[in-house]
Amino acid sequence: MQTTEVKEYAVSSAVAGSIVAPRKYSPRITLASFSAGGFQFLFAPIMWFLFRIFTRIEVRGIENLATPNGVILAVNHTSELDGPLVCATLFHARKYLPLFFVAKGKSFYRNSGWRNFFYGGLLFKLIGAMPVRSGHHDYEASLAFFIAALQRNKNVLIFPEGERTKDGKIGEVHGGVAFLSEKTGKSVIPVAVNGLLQMSFLDFILRRRVIGISFGKPLRSGSLISGHHLGDAEKYKSAATVVMEQSGRMLAS
């Protein structure tokens, strides 16, 4: 197994969680769901209202969100508003909330100014952004919280690129999204967000932007990954690339 790419993903995607083996009841997942659910049910309609007032927003493929029994939303990453936008869009499909976000740990923001006080901390976790466990050499340890959440039919949002794009193009992807799908048997829904790149506050309040968000057809775990042994990092990266190619096609359409 090639551990370099796995380690790189664990650091760049980064989440707290100590559950590896599934259990019928998990106080950690239950508490996180209650907290994130409360914040998101309040937060989503407010964000939707603001996006509708200050941008021209277009939503496509919402019909692909048919079965919310634990799905993985794979989103291209252009802005800090990508996650809030997806959450706001799901205001009309509330059965998808709460949504857990795969986020970087607090140490990543140590030299990031004001972000250090918010990102990766308690409030970040309260709204559903859970930091991956860094310092491990395998996906199962790094993504343990999300494995447990998906096994309990919760929904997860992940940015397979691991960082924001600087030019709007989809960058190199990491294999965590494919590992989560294979490990839990859950489908992946490619999501394409367009129009948020380098959007300023002035762009927002002057309604200069057209924001697009497209949901692709679900990619079943069995069809996304087949014929490989569990633990093959290159297999996961290849499958994740297939997912994001679909997001790329939606961006171009």
PDB file of C-alpha atoms in Angstrom:
ATOM      1  CA  MET A   1       0.000   0.000   0.000  1.00  0.00           C
ATOM      2  CA  GLN A   2       1.298   3.430  -0.859  1.00  0.00           C
ATOM      3  CA  THR A   3       1.066   5.491   2.325  1.00  0.00           C
ATOM      4  CA  THR A   4       2.371   8.846   1.051  1.00  0.00           C
ATOM      5  CA  GLU A   5      -0.864   9.882  -0.668  1.00  0.00           C
ATOM      6  CA  VAL A   6      -2.944   8.628   2.259  1.00  0.00           C
ATOM      7  CA  LYS A   7      -0.905  10.635   4.735  1.00  0.00           C
ATOM      8  CA  GLU A   8      -1.110  13.702   2.519  1.00  0.00           C
ATOM      9  CA  TYR A   9      -4.884  13.418   2.385  1.00  0.00           C
ATOM     10  CA  ALA A  10      -5.166  12.955   6.121  1.00  0.00           C
ATOM     11  CA  VAL A  11      -3.256  16.186   6.733  1.00  0.00           C
ATOM     12  CA  SER A  12      -4.841  18.253   3.966  1.00  0.00           C
ATOM     13  CA  SER A  13      -8.450  17.228   4.548  1.00  0.00           C
ATOM     14  CA  ALA A  14      -8.219  16.920   8.273  1.00  0.00           C
ATOM     15  CA  VAL A  15     -11.387  15.581  11.974  1.00  0.00           C
ATOM     16  CA  ALA A  16     -11.923  14.389  15.448  1.00  0.00           C
ATOM     17  CA  GLY A  17     -13.438  10.967  15.966  1.00  0.00           C
ATOM     18  CA  SER A  18     -12.488   7.855  17.812  1.00  0.00           C
ATOM     19  CA  ILE A  19     -15.080   5.367  16.573  1.00  0.00           C
ATOM     20  CA  VAL A  20     -13.847   2.722  14.171  1.00  0.00           C
ATOM     21  CA  ALA A  21     -16.100  -0.277  14.752  1.00  0.00           C
ATOM     22  CA  PRO A  22     -19.817   0.432  14.212  1.00  0.00           C
ATOM     23  CA  ARG A  23     -22.123   0.198  17.194  1.00  0.00           C
ATOM     24  CA  LYS A  24     -25.888   0.332  17.469  1.00  0.00           C
ATOM     25  CA  TYR A  25     -25.704   3.482  19.572  1.00  0.00           C
ATOM     26  CA  SER A  26     -23.009   6.123  19.674  1.00  0.00           C
ATOM     27  CA  PRO A  27     -23.311   9.049  22.106  1.00  0.00           C
ATOM     28  CA  ARG A  28     -20.695  10.906  20.062  1.00  0.00           C
ATOM     29  CA  ILE A  29     -22.641  10.660  16.793  1.00  0.00           C
ATOM     30  CA  THR A  30     -25.955  11.321  18.526  1.00  0.00           C
ATOM     31  CA  LEU A  31     -24.677  14.458  20.269  1.00  0.00           C
ATOM     32  CA  ALA A  32     -22.984  15.732  17.103  1.00  0.00           C
ATOM     33  CA  SER A  33     -26.165  15.118  15.097  1.00  0.00           C
ATOM     34  CA  PHE A  34     -28.297  16.963  17.636  1.00  0.00           C
ATOM     35  CA  SER A  35     -25.930  19.937  17.722  1.00  0.00           C
ATOM     36  CA  ALA A  36     -25.313  20.160  13.969  1.00  0.00           C
ATOM     37  CA  GLY A  37     -28.981  19.567  13.236  1.00  0.00           C
ATOM     38  CA  GLY A  38     -30.066  22.419  15.471  1.00  0.00           C
ATOM     39  CA  PHE A  39     -27.562  24.873  14.009  1.00  0.00           C
ATOM     40  CA  GLN A  40     -28.172  23.827  10.417  1.00  0.00           C
ATOM     41  CA  PHE A  41     -31.959  23.900  10.613  1.00  0.00           C
ATOM     42  CA  LEU A  42     -31.628  27.478  11.859  1.00  0.00           C
ATOM     43  CA  PHE A  43     -28.685  28.399   9.641  1.00  0.00           C
ATOM     44  CA  ALA A  44     -29.818  26.913   6.302  1.00  0.00           C
ATOM     45  CA  PRO A  45     -32.956  29.033   5.736  1.00  0.00           C
ATOM     46  CA  ILE A  46     -31.108  32.212   6.721  1.00  0.00           C
ATOM     47  CA  MET A  47     -28.279  31.464   4.295  1.00  0.00           C
ATOM     48  CA  TRP A  48     -30.767  30.530   1.561  1.00  0.00           C
ATOM     49  CA  PHE A  49     -32.566  33.843   2.059  1.00  0.00           C
ATOM     50  CA  LEU A  50     -29.283  35.786   1.840  1.00  0.00           C
ATOM     51  CA  PHE A  51     -28.140  33.937  -1.286  1.00  0.00           C
ATOM     52  CA  ARG A  52     -31.521  34.542  -2.925  1.00  0.00           C
ATOM     53  CA  ILE A  53     -31.465  38.252  -2.083  1.00  0.00           C
ATOM     54  CA  PHE A  54     -27.839  39.056  -2.893  1.00  0.00           C
ATOM     55  CA  THR A  55     -27.056  36.640  -5.742  1.00  0.00           C
ATOM     56  CA  ARG A  56     -28.830  35.062  -8.654  1.00  0.00           C
ATOM     57  CA  ILE A  57     -28.789  31.423  -7.690  1.00  0.00           C
ATOM     58  CA  GLU A  58     -29.519  28.493  -9.985  1.00  0.00           C
ATOM     59  CA  VAL A  59     -30.008  24.970  -8.623  1.00  0.00           C
ATOM     60  CA  ARG A  60     -29.931  21.921 -10.888  1.00  0.00           C
ATOM     61  CA  GLY A  61     -30.346  18.208 -10.289  1.00  0.00           C
ATOM     62  CA  ILE A  62     -32.104  18.500  -6.949  1.00  0.00           C
ATOM     63  CA  GLU A  63     -34.175  15.488  -8.040  1.00  0.00           C
ATOM     64  CA  ASN A  64     -31.026  13.373  -7.655  1.00  0.00           C
ATOM     65  CA  LEU A  65     -31.341  13.797  -3.898  1.00  0.00           C
ATOM     66  CA  ALA A  66     -33.934  11.058  -3.630  1.00  0.00           C
ATOM     67  CA  THR A  67     -32.703   8.744  -0.882  1.00  0.00           C
ATOM     68  CA  PRO A  68     -30.961  10.440   2.060  1.00  0.00           C
ATOM     69  CA  ASN A  69     -30.135   7.272   3.996  1.00  0.00           C
ATOM     70  CA  GLY A  70     -26.473   8.097   4.307  1.00  0.00           C
ATOM     71  CA  VAL A  71     -24.901   9.642   1.216  1.00  0.00           C
ATOM     72  CA  ILE A  72     -21.592  11.318   0.464  1.00  0.00           C
ATOM     73  CA  LEU A  73     -21.689  14.693  -1.276  1.00  0.00           C
ATOM     74  CA  ALA A  74     -18.421  15.280  -3.169  1.00  0.00           C
ATOM     75  CA  VAL A  75     -18.041  19.013  -3.841  1.00  0.00           C
ATOM     76  CA  ASN A  76     -15.479  21.012  -5.807  1.00  0.00           C
ATOM     77  CA  HIS A  77     -13.837  23.609  -3.564  1.00  0.00           C
ATOM     78  CA  THR A  78     -13.710  27.241  -4.724  1.00  0.00           C
ATOM     79  CA  SER A  79     -14.639  29.273  -1.648  1.00  0.00           C
ATOM     80  CA  GLU A  80     -15.216  29.204   2.086  1.00  0.00           C
ATOM     81  CA  LEU A  81     -18.883  29.619   1.190  1.00  0.00           C
ATOM     82  CA  ASP A  82     -19.111  26.300  -0.675  1.00  0.00           C
ATOM     83  CA  GLY A  83     -20.220  24.364   2.398  1.00  0.00           C
ATOM     84  CA  PRO A  84     -22.751  26.967   3.586  1.00  0.00           C
ATOM     85  CA  LEU A  85     -24.172  27.153   0.045  1.00  0.00           C
ATOM     86  CA  VAL A  86     -24.737  23.392  -0.136  1.00  0.00           C
ATOM     87  CA  CYS A  87     -26.269  23.408   3.329  1.00  0.00           C
ATOM     88  CA  ALA A  88     -28.535  26.330   2.388  1.00  0.00           C
ATOM     89  CA  THR A  89     -29.643  24.581  -0.799  1.00  0.00           C
ATOM     90  CA  LEU A  90     -30.632  21.540   1.240  1.00  0.00           C
ATOM     91  CA  PHE A  91     -33.036  23.744   3.196  1.00  0.00           C
ATOM     92  CA  HIS A  92     -35.654  22.484   0.716  1.00  0.00           C
ATOM     93  CA  ALA A  93     -34.550  18.879   1.261  1.00  0.00           C
ATOM     94  CA  ARG A  94     -34.274  18.946   5.026  1.00  0.00           C
ATOM     95  CA  LYS A  95     -34.136  15.187   5.289  1.00  0.00           C
ATOM     96  CA  TYR A  96     -30.482  15.604   4.260  1.00  0.00           C
ATOM     97  CA  LEU A  97     -29.742  17.641   7.374  1.00  0.00           C
ATOM     98  CA  PRO A  98     -27.726  17.445   9.526  1.00  0.00           C
ATOM     99  CA  LEU A  99     -24.800  17.297   7.151  1.00  0.00           C
ATOM    100  CA  PHE A 100     -21.320  16.535   8.470  1.00  0.00           C
ATOM    101  CA  PHE A 101     -18.454  18.368   6.764  1.00  0.00           C
ATOM    102  CA  VAL A 102     -14.992  16.822   6.412  1.00  0.00           C
ATOM    103  CA  ALA A 103     -12.792  19.684   7.634  1.00  0.00           C
ATOM    104  CA  LYS A 104      -9.201  20.446   8.519  1.00  0.00           C
ATOM    105  CA  GLY A 105      -8.052  20.459  12.126  1.00  0.00           C
ATOM    106  CA  LYS A 106      -7.485  23.568  14.216  1.00  0.00           C
ATOM    107  CA  SER A 107      -3.696  23.324  13.916  1.00  0.00           C
ATOM    108  CA  PHE A 108      -3.982  23.987  10.178  1.00  0.00           C
ATOM    109  CA  TYR A 109      -5.327  27.490  10.900  1.00  0.00           C
ATOM    110  CA  ARG A 110      -2.722  28.389  13.521  1.00  0.00           C
ATOM    111  CA  ASN A 111      -1.294  31.190  11.376  1.00  0.00           C
ATOM    112  CA  SER A 112      -4.527  32.166   9.643  1.00  0.00           C
ATOM    113  CA  GLY A 113      -5.492  35.294  11.571  1.00  0.00           C
ATOM    114  CA  TRP A 114      -9.139  35.438  12.627  1.00  0.00           C
ATOM    115  CA  ARG A 115      -9.775  31.957  11.231  1.00  0.00           C
ATOM    116  CA  ASN A 116      -7.719  30.541  14.082  1.00  0.00           C
ATOM    117  CA  PHE A 117     -10.469  31.582  16.521  1.00  0.00           C
ATOM    118  CA  PHE A 118     -13.260  29.868  14.621  1.00  0.00           C
ATOM    119  CA  TYR A 119     -12.074  27.219  12.187  1.00  0.00           C
ATOM    120  CA  GLY A 120     -11.460  23.796  13.645  1.00  0.00           C
ATOM    121  CA  GLY A 121     -12.673  24.791  17.106  1.00  0.00           C
ATOM    122  CA  LEU A 122     -15.747  24.016  19.162  1.00  0.00           C
ATOM    123  CA  LEU A 123     -18.111  26.262  17.191  1.00  0.00           C
ATOM    124  CA  PHE A 124     -16.865  24.690  13.963  1.00  0.00           C
ATOM    125  CA  LYS A 125     -17.786  21.265  15.318  1.00  0.00           C
ATOM    126  CA  LEU A 126     -21.136  22.489  16.636  1.00  0.00           C
ATOM    127  CA  ILE A 127     -22.229  23.382  13.101  1.00  0.00           C
ATOM    128  CA  GLY A 128     -21.159  19.985  11.757  1.00  0.00           C
ATOM    129  CA  ALA A 129     -17.615  20.664  10.479  1.00  0.00           C
ATOM    130  CA  MET A 130     -15.632  17.840  12.047  1.00  0.00           C
ATOM    131  CA  PRO A 131     -11.833  17.819  11.698  1.00  0.00           C
ATOM    132  CA  VAL A 132     -10.226  14.657  10.318  1.00  0.00           C
ATOM    133  CA  ARG A 133      -7.765  12.891  12.557  1.00  0.00           C
ATOM    134  CA  SER A 134      -4.317  13.886  11.347  1.00  0.00           C
ATOM    135  CA  GLY A 135      -1.090  12.044  12.048  1.00  0.00           C
ATOM    136  CA  HIS A 136      -2.305   8.688  10.732  1.00  0.00           C
ATOM    137  CA  HIS A 137      -1.203   6.739   7.681  1.00  0.00           C
ATOM    138  CA  ASP A 138      -4.533   5.257   6.679  1.00  0.00           C
ATOM    139  CA  TYR A 139      -7.982   6.495   5.758  1.00  0.00           C
ATOM    140  CA  GLU A 140      -9.806   4.349   8.291  1.00  0.00           C
ATOM    141  CA  ALA A 141      -8.131   6.044  11.250  1.00  0.00           C
ATOM    142  CA  SER A 142      -8.305   9.526   9.738  1.00  0.00           C
ATOM    143  CA  LEU A 143     -11.964   9.299   8.711  1.00  0.00           C
ATOM    144  CA  ALA A 144     -13.250   7.212  11.634  1.00  0.00           C
ATOM    145  CA  PHE A 145     -15.941   9.717  12.654  1.00  0.00           C
ATOM    146  CA  PHE A 146     -17.360   9.863   9.133  1.00  0.00           C
ATOM    147  CA  ILE A 147     -17.346   6.097   8.722  1.00  0.00           C
ATOM    148  CA  ALA A 148     -19.380   5.812  11.914  1.00  0.00           C
ATOM    149  CA  ALA A 149     -21.718   8.616  10.837  1.00  0.00           C
ATOM    150  CA  LEU A 150     -22.408   7.049   7.435  1.00  0.00           C
ATOM    151  CA  GLN A 151     -22.971   3.650   9.021  1.00  0.00           C
ATOM    152  CA  ARG A 152     -25.700   5.335  11.042  1.00  0.00           C
ATOM    153  CA  ASN A 153     -27.238   6.765   7.858  1.00  0.00           C
ATOM    154  CA  LYS A 154     -25.993  10.311   8.422  1.00  0.00           C
ATOM    155  CA  ASN A 155     -24.868  12.397   5.442  1.00  0.00           C
ATOM    156  CA  VAL A 156     -21.353  13.635   4.776  1.00  0.00           C
ATOM    157  CA  LEU A 157     -19.920  16.439   2.634  1.00  0.00           C
ATOM    158  CA  ILE A 158     -16.314  16.161   1.502  1.00  0.00           C
ATOM    159  CA  PHE A 159     -14.041  18.261  -0.700  1.00  0.00           C
ATOM    160  CA  PRO A 160     -11.943  15.630  -2.534  1.00  0.00           C
ATOM    161  CA  GLU A 161      -9.397  18.260  -3.608  1.00  0.00           C
ATOM    162  CA  GLY A 162      -8.561  18.929   0.042  1.00  0.00           C
ATOM    163  CA  GLU A 163      -8.040  22.643  -0.576  1.00  0.00           C
ATOM    164  CA  ARG A 164      -9.555  25.551  -2.450  1.00  0.00           C
ATOM    165  CA  THR A 165      -8.748  26.036  -6.116  1.00  0.00           C
ATOM    166  CA  LYS A 166      -6.997  29.234  -7.145  1.00  0.00           C
ATOM    167  CA  ASP A 167      -8.119  29.264 -10.778  1.00  0.00           C
ATOM    168  CA  GLY A 168     -11.560  27.646 -10.691  1.00  0.00           C
ATOM    169  CA  LYS A 169     -10.333  24.385 -12.199  1.00  0.00           C
ATOM    170  CA  ILE A 170     -10.627  21.119 -10.330  1.00  0.00           C
ATOM    171  CA  GLY A 171      -7.226  20.260  -8.913  1.00  0.00           C
ATOM    172  CA  GLU A 172      -5.566  17.046  -7.836  1.00  0.00           C
ATOM    173  CA  VAL A 173      -7.925  14.888  -5.821  1.00  0.00           C
ATOM    174  CA  HIS A 174      -7.399  12.584  -2.871  1.00  0.00           C
ATOM    175  CA  GLY A 175      -8.972   9.190  -2.382  1.00  0.00           C
ATOM    176  CA  GLY A 176     -10.863   9.652   0.890  1.00  0.00           C
ATOM    177  CA  VAL A 177     -14.255  10.011  -0.798  1.00  0.00           C
ATOM    178  CA  ALA A 178     -13.833   6.673  -2.577  1.00  0.00           C
ATOM    179  CA  PHE A 179     -12.617   4.967   0.587  1.00  0.00           C
ATOM    180  CA  LEU A 180     -15.680   6.200   2.488  1.00  0.00           C
ATOM    181  CA  SER A 181     -17.949   4.876  -0.244  1.00  0.00           C
ATOM    182  CA  GLU A 182     -16.354   1.439  -0.321  1.00  0.00           C
ATOM    183  CA  LYS A 183     -16.011   1.131   3.442  1.00  0.00           C
ATOM    184  CA  THR A 184     -19.654   2.031   4.147  1.00  0.00           C
ATOM    185  CA  GLY A 185     -21.370   0.976   0.908  1.00  0.00           C
ATOM    186  CA  LYS A 186     -22.855   4.467   0.541  1.00  0.00           C
ATOM    187  CA  SER A 187     -23.376   6.261  -2.766  1.00  0.00           C
ATOM    188  CA  VAL A 188     -21.495   9.379  -3.808  1.00  0.00           C
ATOM    189  CA  ILE A 189     -23.302  12.366  -5.318  1.00  0.00           C
ATOM    190  CA  PRO A 190     -20.989  14.657  -7.320  1.00  0.00           C
ATOM    191  CA  VAL A 191     -21.757  18.326  -6.674  1.00  0.00           C
ATOM    192  CA  ALA A 192     -20.559  21.267  -8.773  1.00  0.00           C
ATOM    193  CA  VAL A 193     -20.482  24.800  -7.348  1.00  0.00           C
ATOM    194  CA  ASN A 194     -19.825  27.697  -9.695  1.00  0.00           C
ATOM    195  CA  GLY A 195     -19.715  31.473  -9.221  1.00  0.00           C
ATOM    196  CA  LEU A 196     -18.188  31.804  -5.752  1.00  0.00           C
ATOM    197  CA  LEU A 197     -14.525  31.978  -6.797  1.00  0.00           C
ATOM    198  CA  GLN A 198     -12.917  35.159  -5.416  1.00  0.00           C
ATOM    199  CA  MET A 199     -16.303  36.704  -4.693  1.00  0.00           C
ATOM    200  CA  SER A 200     -15.873  39.883  -2.650  1.00  0.00           C
ATOM    201  CA  PHE A 201     -18.298  41.309  -0.123  1.00  0.00           C
ATOM    202  CA  LEU A 202     -19.031  44.085  -2.625  1.00  0.00           C
ATOM    203  CA  ASP A 203     -19.807  41.501  -5.320  1.00  0.00           C
ATOM    204  CA  PHE A 204     -22.231  39.913  -2.898  1.00  0.00           C
ATOM    205  CA  ILE A 205     -24.170  42.948  -1.697  1.00  0.00           C
ATOM    206  CA  LEU A 206     -24.351  44.445  -5.211  1.00  0.00           C
ATOM    207  CA  ARG A 207     -25.748  41.173  -6.583  1.00  0.00           C
ATOM    208  CA  ARG A 208     -23.050  40.830  -9.210  1.00  0.00           C
ATOM    209  CA  ARG A 209     -22.770  37.062  -9.163  1.00  0.00           C
ATOM    210  CA  VAL A 210     -24.742  34.229 -10.698  1.00  0.00           C
ATOM    211  CA  ILE A 211     -24.247  31.232  -8.417  1.00  0.00           C
ATOM    212  CA  GLY A 212     -24.793  27.751  -9.793  1.00  0.00           C
ATOM    213  CA  ILE A 213     -25.018  24.509  -7.844  1.00  0.00           C
ATOM    214  CA  SER A 214     -25.602  21.198  -9.607  1.00  0.00           C
ATOM    215  CA  PHE A 215     -26.211  17.770  -8.069  1.00  0.00           C
ATOM    216  CA  GLY A 216     -25.201  14.818 -10.227  1.00  0.00           C
ATOM    217  CA  LYS A 217     -26.650  11.335 -10.337  1.00  0.00           C
ATOM    218  CA  PRO A 218     -25.614   9.061  -7.448  1.00  0.00           C
ATOM    219  CA  LEU A 219     -22.576   6.869  -8.066  1.00  0.00           C
ATOM    220  CA  ARG A 220     -23.165   3.519  -6.393  1.00  0.00           C
ATOM    221  CA  SER A 221     -20.335   2.162  -4.310  1.00  0.00           C
ATOM    222  CA  GLY A 222     -20.201  -1.128  -6.198  1.00  0.00           C
ATOM    223  CA  SER A 223     -19.877   0.536  -9.595  1.00  0.00           C
ATOM    224  CA  LEU A 224     -17.468   3.220  -8.414  1.00  0.00           C
ATOM    225  CA  ILE A 225     -14.936   0.761  -7.045  1.00  0.00           C
ATOM    226  CA  SER A 226     -14.680  -2.856  -8.124  1.00  0.00           C
ATOM    227  CA  GLY A 227     -12.053  -5.497  -8.705  1.00  0.00           C
ATOM    228  CA  HIS A 228      -9.494  -4.090  -6.264  1.00  0.00           C
ATOM    229  CA  HIS A 229      -8.277  -5.003  -2.806  1.00  0.00           C
ATOM    230  CA  LEU A 230      -9.222  -2.750   0.103  1.00  0.00           C
ATOM    231  CA  GLY A 231      -6.289  -0.557   1.061  1.00  0.00           C
ATOM    232  CA  ASP A 232      -5.029   0.323  -2.409  1.00  0.00           C
ATOM    233  CA  ALA A 233      -4.434   4.101  -2.220  1.00  0.00           C
ATOM    234  CA  GLU A 234      -4.099   4.498  -5.980  1.00  0.00           C
ATOM    235  CA  LYS A 235      -7.424   2.743  -6.495  1.00  0.00           C
ATOM    236  CA  TYR A 236      -9.149   5.259  -4.255  1.00  0.00           C
ATOM    237  CA  LYS A 237      -7.487   8.197  -5.931  1.00  0.00           C
ATOM    238  CA  SER A 238      -8.512   6.905  -9.362  1.00  0.00           C
ATOM    239  CA  ALA A 239     -12.126   6.448  -8.254  1.00  0.00           C
ATOM    240  CA  ALA A 240     -12.166   9.912  -6.676  1.00  0.00           C
ATOM    241  CA  THR A 241     -10.936  11.335  -9.974  1.00  0.00           C
ATOM    242  CA  VAL A 242     -13.929   9.750 -11.724  1.00  0.00           C
ATOM    243  CA  VAL A 243     -16.244  11.442  -9.222  1.00  0.00           C
ATOM    244  CA  MET A 244     -14.706  14.866  -9.731  1.00  0.00           C
ATOM    245  CA  GLU A 245     -14.664  14.465 -13.502  1.00  0.00           C
ATOM    246  CA  GLN A 246     -18.445  14.365 -13.256  1.00  0.00           C
ATOM    247  CA  SER A 247     -18.373  17.571 -11.222  1.00  0.00           C
ATOM    248  CA  GLY A 248     -16.138  19.069 -13.897  1.00  0.00           C
ATOM    249  CA  ARG A 249     -18.587  18.162 -16.641  1.00  0.00           C
ATOM    250  CA  MET A 250     -21.396  19.844 -14.720  1.00  0.00           C
ATOM    251  CA  LEU A 251     -19.257  22.960 -14.330  1.00  0.00           C
ATOM    252  CA  ALA A 252     -18.697  23.067 -18.082  1.00  0.00           C
ATOM    253  CA  SER A 253     -22.350  22.558 -19.014  1.00  0.00           C
TER     254      SER A 253
END
